[in-house]
PDB file of C-alpha atoms in Angstrom:
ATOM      1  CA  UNK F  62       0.000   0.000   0.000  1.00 78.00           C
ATOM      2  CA  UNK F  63       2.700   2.236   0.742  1.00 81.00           C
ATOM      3  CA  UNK F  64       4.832   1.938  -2.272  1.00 80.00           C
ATOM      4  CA  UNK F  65       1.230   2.353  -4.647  1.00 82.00           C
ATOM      5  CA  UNK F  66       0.706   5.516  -2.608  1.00 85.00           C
ATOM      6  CA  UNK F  67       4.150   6.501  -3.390  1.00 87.00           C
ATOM      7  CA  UNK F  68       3.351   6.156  -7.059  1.00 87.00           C
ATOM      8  CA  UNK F  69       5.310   3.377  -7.358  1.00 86.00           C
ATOM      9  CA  UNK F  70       4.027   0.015  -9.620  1.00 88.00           C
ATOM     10  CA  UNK F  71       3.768  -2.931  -7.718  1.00 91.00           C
ATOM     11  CA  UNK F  72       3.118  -6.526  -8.081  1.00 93.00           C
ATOM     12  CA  UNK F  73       2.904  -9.931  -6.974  1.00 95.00           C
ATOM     13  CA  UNK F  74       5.559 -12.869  -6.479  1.00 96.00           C
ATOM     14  CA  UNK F  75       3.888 -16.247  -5.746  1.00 97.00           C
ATOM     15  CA  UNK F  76       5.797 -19.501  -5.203  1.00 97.00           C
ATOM     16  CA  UNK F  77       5.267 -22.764  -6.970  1.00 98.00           C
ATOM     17  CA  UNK F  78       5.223 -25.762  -4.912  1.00 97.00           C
ATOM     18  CA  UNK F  79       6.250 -28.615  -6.533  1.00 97.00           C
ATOM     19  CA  UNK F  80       5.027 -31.067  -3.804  1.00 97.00           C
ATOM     20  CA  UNK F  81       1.341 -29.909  -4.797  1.00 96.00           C
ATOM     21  CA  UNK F  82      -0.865 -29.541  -7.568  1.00 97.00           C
ATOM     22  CA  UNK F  83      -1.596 -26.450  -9.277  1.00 98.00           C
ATOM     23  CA  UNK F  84      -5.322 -25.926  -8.694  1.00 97.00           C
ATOM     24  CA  UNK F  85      -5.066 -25.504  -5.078  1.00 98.00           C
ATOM     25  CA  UNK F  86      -2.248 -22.912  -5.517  1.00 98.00           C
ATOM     26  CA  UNK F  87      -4.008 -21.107  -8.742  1.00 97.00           C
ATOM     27  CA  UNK F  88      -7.327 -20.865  -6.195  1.00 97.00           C
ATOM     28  CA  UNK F  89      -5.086 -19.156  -3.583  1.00 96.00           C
ATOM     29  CA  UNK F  90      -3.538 -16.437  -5.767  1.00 96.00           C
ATOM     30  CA  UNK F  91      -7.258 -15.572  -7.026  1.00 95.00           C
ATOM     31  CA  UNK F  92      -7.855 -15.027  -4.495  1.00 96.00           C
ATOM     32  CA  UNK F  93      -5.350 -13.384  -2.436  1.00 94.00           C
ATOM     33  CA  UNK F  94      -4.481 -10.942  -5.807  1.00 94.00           C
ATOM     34  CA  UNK F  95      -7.044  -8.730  -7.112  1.00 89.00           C
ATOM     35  CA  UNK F  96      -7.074  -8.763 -10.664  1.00 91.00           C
ATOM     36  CA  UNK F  97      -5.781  -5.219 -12.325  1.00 90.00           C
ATOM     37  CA  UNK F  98      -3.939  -4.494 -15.008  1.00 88.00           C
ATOM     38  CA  UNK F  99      -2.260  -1.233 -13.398  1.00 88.00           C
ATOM     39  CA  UNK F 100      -0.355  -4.144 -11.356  1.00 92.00           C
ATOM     40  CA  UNK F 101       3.405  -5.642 -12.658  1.00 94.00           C
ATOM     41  CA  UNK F 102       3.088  -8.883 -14.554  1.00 96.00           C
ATOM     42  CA  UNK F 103       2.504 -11.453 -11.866  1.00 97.00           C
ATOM     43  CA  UNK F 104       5.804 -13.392 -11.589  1.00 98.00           C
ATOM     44  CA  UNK F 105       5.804 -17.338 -10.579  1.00 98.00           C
ATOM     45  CA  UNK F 106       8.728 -17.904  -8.357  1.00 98.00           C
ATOM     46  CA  UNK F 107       9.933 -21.843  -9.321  1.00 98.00           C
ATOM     47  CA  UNK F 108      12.809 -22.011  -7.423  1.00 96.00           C
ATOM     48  CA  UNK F 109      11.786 -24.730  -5.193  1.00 95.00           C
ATOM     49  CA  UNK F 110      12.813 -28.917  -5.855  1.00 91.00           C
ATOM     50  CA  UNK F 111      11.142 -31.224  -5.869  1.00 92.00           C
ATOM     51  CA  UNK F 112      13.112 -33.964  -4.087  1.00 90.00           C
ATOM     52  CA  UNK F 113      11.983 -32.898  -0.876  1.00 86.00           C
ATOM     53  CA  UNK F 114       8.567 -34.194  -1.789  1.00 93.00           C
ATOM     54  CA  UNK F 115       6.569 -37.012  -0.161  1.00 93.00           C
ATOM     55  CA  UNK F 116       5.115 -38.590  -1.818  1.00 93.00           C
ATOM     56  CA  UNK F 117       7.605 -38.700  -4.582  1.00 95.00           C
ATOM     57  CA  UNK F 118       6.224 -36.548  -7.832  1.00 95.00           C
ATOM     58  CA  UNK F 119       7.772 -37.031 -11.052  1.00 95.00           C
ATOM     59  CA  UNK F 120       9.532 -35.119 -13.930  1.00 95.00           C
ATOM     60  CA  UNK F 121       6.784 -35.121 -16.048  1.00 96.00           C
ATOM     61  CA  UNK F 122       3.928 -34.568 -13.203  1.00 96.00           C
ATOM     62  CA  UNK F 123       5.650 -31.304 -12.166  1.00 96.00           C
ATOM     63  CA  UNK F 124       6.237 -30.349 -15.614  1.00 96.00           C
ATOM     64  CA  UNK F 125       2.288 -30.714 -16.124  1.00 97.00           C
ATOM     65  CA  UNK F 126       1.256 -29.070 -12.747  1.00 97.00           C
ATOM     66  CA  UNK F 127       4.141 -25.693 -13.465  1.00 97.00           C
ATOM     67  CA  UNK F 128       1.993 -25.528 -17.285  1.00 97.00           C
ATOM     68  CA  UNK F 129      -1.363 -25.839 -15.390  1.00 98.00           C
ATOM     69  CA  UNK F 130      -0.264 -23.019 -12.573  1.00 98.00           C
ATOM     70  CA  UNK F 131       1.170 -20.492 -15.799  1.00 98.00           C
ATOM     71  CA  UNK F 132      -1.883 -20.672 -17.729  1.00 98.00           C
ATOM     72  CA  UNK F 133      -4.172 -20.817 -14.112  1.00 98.00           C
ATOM     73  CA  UNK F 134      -2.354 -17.299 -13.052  1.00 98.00           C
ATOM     74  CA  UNK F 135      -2.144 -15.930 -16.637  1.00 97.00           C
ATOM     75  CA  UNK F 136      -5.827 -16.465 -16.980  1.00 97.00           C
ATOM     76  CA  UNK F 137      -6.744 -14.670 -13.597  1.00 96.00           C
ATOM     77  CA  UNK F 138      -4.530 -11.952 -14.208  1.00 96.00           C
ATOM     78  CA  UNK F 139      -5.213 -11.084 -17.883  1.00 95.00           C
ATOM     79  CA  UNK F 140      -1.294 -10.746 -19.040  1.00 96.00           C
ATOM     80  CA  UNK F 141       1.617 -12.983 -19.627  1.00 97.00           C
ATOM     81  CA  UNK F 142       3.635 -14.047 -16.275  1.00 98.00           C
ATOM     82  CA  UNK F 143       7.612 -13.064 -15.668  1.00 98.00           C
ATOM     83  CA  UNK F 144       9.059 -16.873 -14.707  1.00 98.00           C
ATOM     84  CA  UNK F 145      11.732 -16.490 -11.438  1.00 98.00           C
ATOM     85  CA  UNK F 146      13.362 -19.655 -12.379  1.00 98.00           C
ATOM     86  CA  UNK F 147      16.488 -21.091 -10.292  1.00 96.00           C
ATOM     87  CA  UNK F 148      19.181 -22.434 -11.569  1.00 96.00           C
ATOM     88  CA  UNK F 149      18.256 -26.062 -10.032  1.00 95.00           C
ATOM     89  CA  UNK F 150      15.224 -26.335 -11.703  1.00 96.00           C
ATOM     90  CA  UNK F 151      15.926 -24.862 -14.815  1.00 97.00           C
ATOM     91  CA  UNK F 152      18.509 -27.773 -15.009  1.00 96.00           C
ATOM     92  CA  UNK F 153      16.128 -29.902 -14.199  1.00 95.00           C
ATOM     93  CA  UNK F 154      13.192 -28.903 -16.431  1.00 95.00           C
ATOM     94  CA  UNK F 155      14.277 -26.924 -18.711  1.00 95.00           C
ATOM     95  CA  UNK F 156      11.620 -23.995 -18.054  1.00 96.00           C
ATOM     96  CA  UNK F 157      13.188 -21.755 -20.350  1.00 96.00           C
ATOM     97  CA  UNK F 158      12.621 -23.950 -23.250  1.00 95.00           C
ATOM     98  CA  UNK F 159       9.419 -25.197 -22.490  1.00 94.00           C
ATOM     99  CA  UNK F 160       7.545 -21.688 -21.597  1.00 96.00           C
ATOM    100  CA  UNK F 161       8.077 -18.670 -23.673  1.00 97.00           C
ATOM    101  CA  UNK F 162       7.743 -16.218 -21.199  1.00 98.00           C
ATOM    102  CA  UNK F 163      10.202 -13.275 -19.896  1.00 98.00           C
ATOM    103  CA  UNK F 164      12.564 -14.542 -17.263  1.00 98.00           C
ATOM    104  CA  UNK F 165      13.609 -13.709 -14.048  1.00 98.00           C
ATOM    105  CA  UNK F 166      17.075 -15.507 -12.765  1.00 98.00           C
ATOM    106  CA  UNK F 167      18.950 -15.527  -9.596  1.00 96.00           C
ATOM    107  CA  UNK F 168      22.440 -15.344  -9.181  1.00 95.00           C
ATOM    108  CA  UNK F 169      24.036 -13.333  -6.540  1.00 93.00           C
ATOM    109  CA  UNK F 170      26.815 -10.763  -7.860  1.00 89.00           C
ATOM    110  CA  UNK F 171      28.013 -12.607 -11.028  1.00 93.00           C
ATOM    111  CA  UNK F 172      25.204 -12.472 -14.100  1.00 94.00           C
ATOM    112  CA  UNK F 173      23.450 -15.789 -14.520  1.00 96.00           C
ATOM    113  CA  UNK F 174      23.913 -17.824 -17.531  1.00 95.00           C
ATOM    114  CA  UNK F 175      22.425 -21.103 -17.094  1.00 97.00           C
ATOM    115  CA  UNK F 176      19.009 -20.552 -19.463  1.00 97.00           C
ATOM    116  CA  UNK F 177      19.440 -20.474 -23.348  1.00 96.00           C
ATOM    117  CA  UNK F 178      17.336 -17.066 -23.556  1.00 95.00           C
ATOM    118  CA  UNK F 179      18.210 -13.668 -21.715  1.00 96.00           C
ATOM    119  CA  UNK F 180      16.619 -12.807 -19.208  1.00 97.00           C
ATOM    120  CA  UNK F 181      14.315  -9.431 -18.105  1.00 97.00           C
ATOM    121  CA  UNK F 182      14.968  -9.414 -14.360  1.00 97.00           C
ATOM    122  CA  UNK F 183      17.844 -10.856 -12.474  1.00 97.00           C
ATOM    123  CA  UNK F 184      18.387 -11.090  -8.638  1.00 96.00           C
ATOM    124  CA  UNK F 185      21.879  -9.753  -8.381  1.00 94.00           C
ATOM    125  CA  UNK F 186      21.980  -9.872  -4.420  1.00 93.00           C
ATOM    126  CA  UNK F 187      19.597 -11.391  -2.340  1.00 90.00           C
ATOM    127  CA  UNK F 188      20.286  -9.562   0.789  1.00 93.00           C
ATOM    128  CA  UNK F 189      21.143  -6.209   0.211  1.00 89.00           C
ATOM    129  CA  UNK F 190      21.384  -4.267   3.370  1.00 92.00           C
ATOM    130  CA  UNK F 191      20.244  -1.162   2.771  1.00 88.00           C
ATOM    131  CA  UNK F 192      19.272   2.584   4.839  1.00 88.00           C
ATOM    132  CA  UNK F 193      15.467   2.178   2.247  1.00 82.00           C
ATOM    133  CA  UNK F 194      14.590  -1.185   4.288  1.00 84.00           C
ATOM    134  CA  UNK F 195      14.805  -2.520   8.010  1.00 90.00           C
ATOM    135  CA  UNK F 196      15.316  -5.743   6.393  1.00 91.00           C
ATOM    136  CA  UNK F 197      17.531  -7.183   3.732  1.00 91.00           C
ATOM    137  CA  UNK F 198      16.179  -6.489   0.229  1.00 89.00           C
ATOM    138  CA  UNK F 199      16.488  -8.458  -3.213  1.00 91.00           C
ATOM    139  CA  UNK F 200      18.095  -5.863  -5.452  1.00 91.00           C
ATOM    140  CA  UNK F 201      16.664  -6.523  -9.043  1.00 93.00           C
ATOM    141  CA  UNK F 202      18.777  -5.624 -11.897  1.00 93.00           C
ATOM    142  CA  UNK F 203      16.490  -4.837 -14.987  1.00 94.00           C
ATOM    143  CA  UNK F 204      17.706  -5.661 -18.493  1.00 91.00           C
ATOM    144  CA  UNK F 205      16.286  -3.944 -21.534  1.00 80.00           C
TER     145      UNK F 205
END
């Protein structure tokens, strides 16, 4: 609220869980985000693994269930989503290939490299102490 009321555009980052399907997550961001097209792109955060997950999902379910979540969030918010992808899962899946969508990576201090495509948005320190903030802040580095 305060950053809007300082004229400043804001928007929304929601993590994908890999350990759960997308409908559940998709119903949570509608409605938890308002939908307006003032707002920043929506960006999908897929930066957690899913080895940690019990039961065990596979390749191709999470592949299916990141798809469902895109076109879920795209749907509700009426543009195209920014993908944060890590490096571990981009590795894995491949997200860069498989979604055509402007990317955000995260690499702190050197630029990242590890998705065929350039990227719009990179993390270039993930805990930037700073006077702005009475908590670390990601500082964004934006790529034209």
């Amino acid at each position: 609220q305060a950053a809007s009321a300082a004229g400043l555009k804001v928007g929304v980052v929601q993590l994908f869980d890999p350990c759960q399907r997308a409908d559940p997550q998709s119903a949570l961001f509608t409605r938890m985000v308002a939908r307006d097209l003032s707002m920043l792109p929506p960006a999908i955060a897929l930066i957690k693994r899913p080895s940690s997950c019990e039961p065990k999902v596979s390749d191709a379910a999470v592949t299916s269930e990141i798809l469902t979540f895109v076109n879920q969030i795209e749907l509700h918010a009426g543009q195209p989503v920014i993908l944060k992808v890590g490096e571990a899962v981009e590795t894995r899946f491949a997200v860069s290939n498989v979604l055509d969508r402007d990317l955000w990576l995260v690499r702190d201090r050197l630029r990242p490299r590890y998705t065929p495509r350039p990227w719009l948005l990179w993390t270039a320190n993930g805990q930037l102490i700073s006077e702005a903030a009475d908590e670390p802040l990601e500082w964004v580095v934006v790529q034209q």
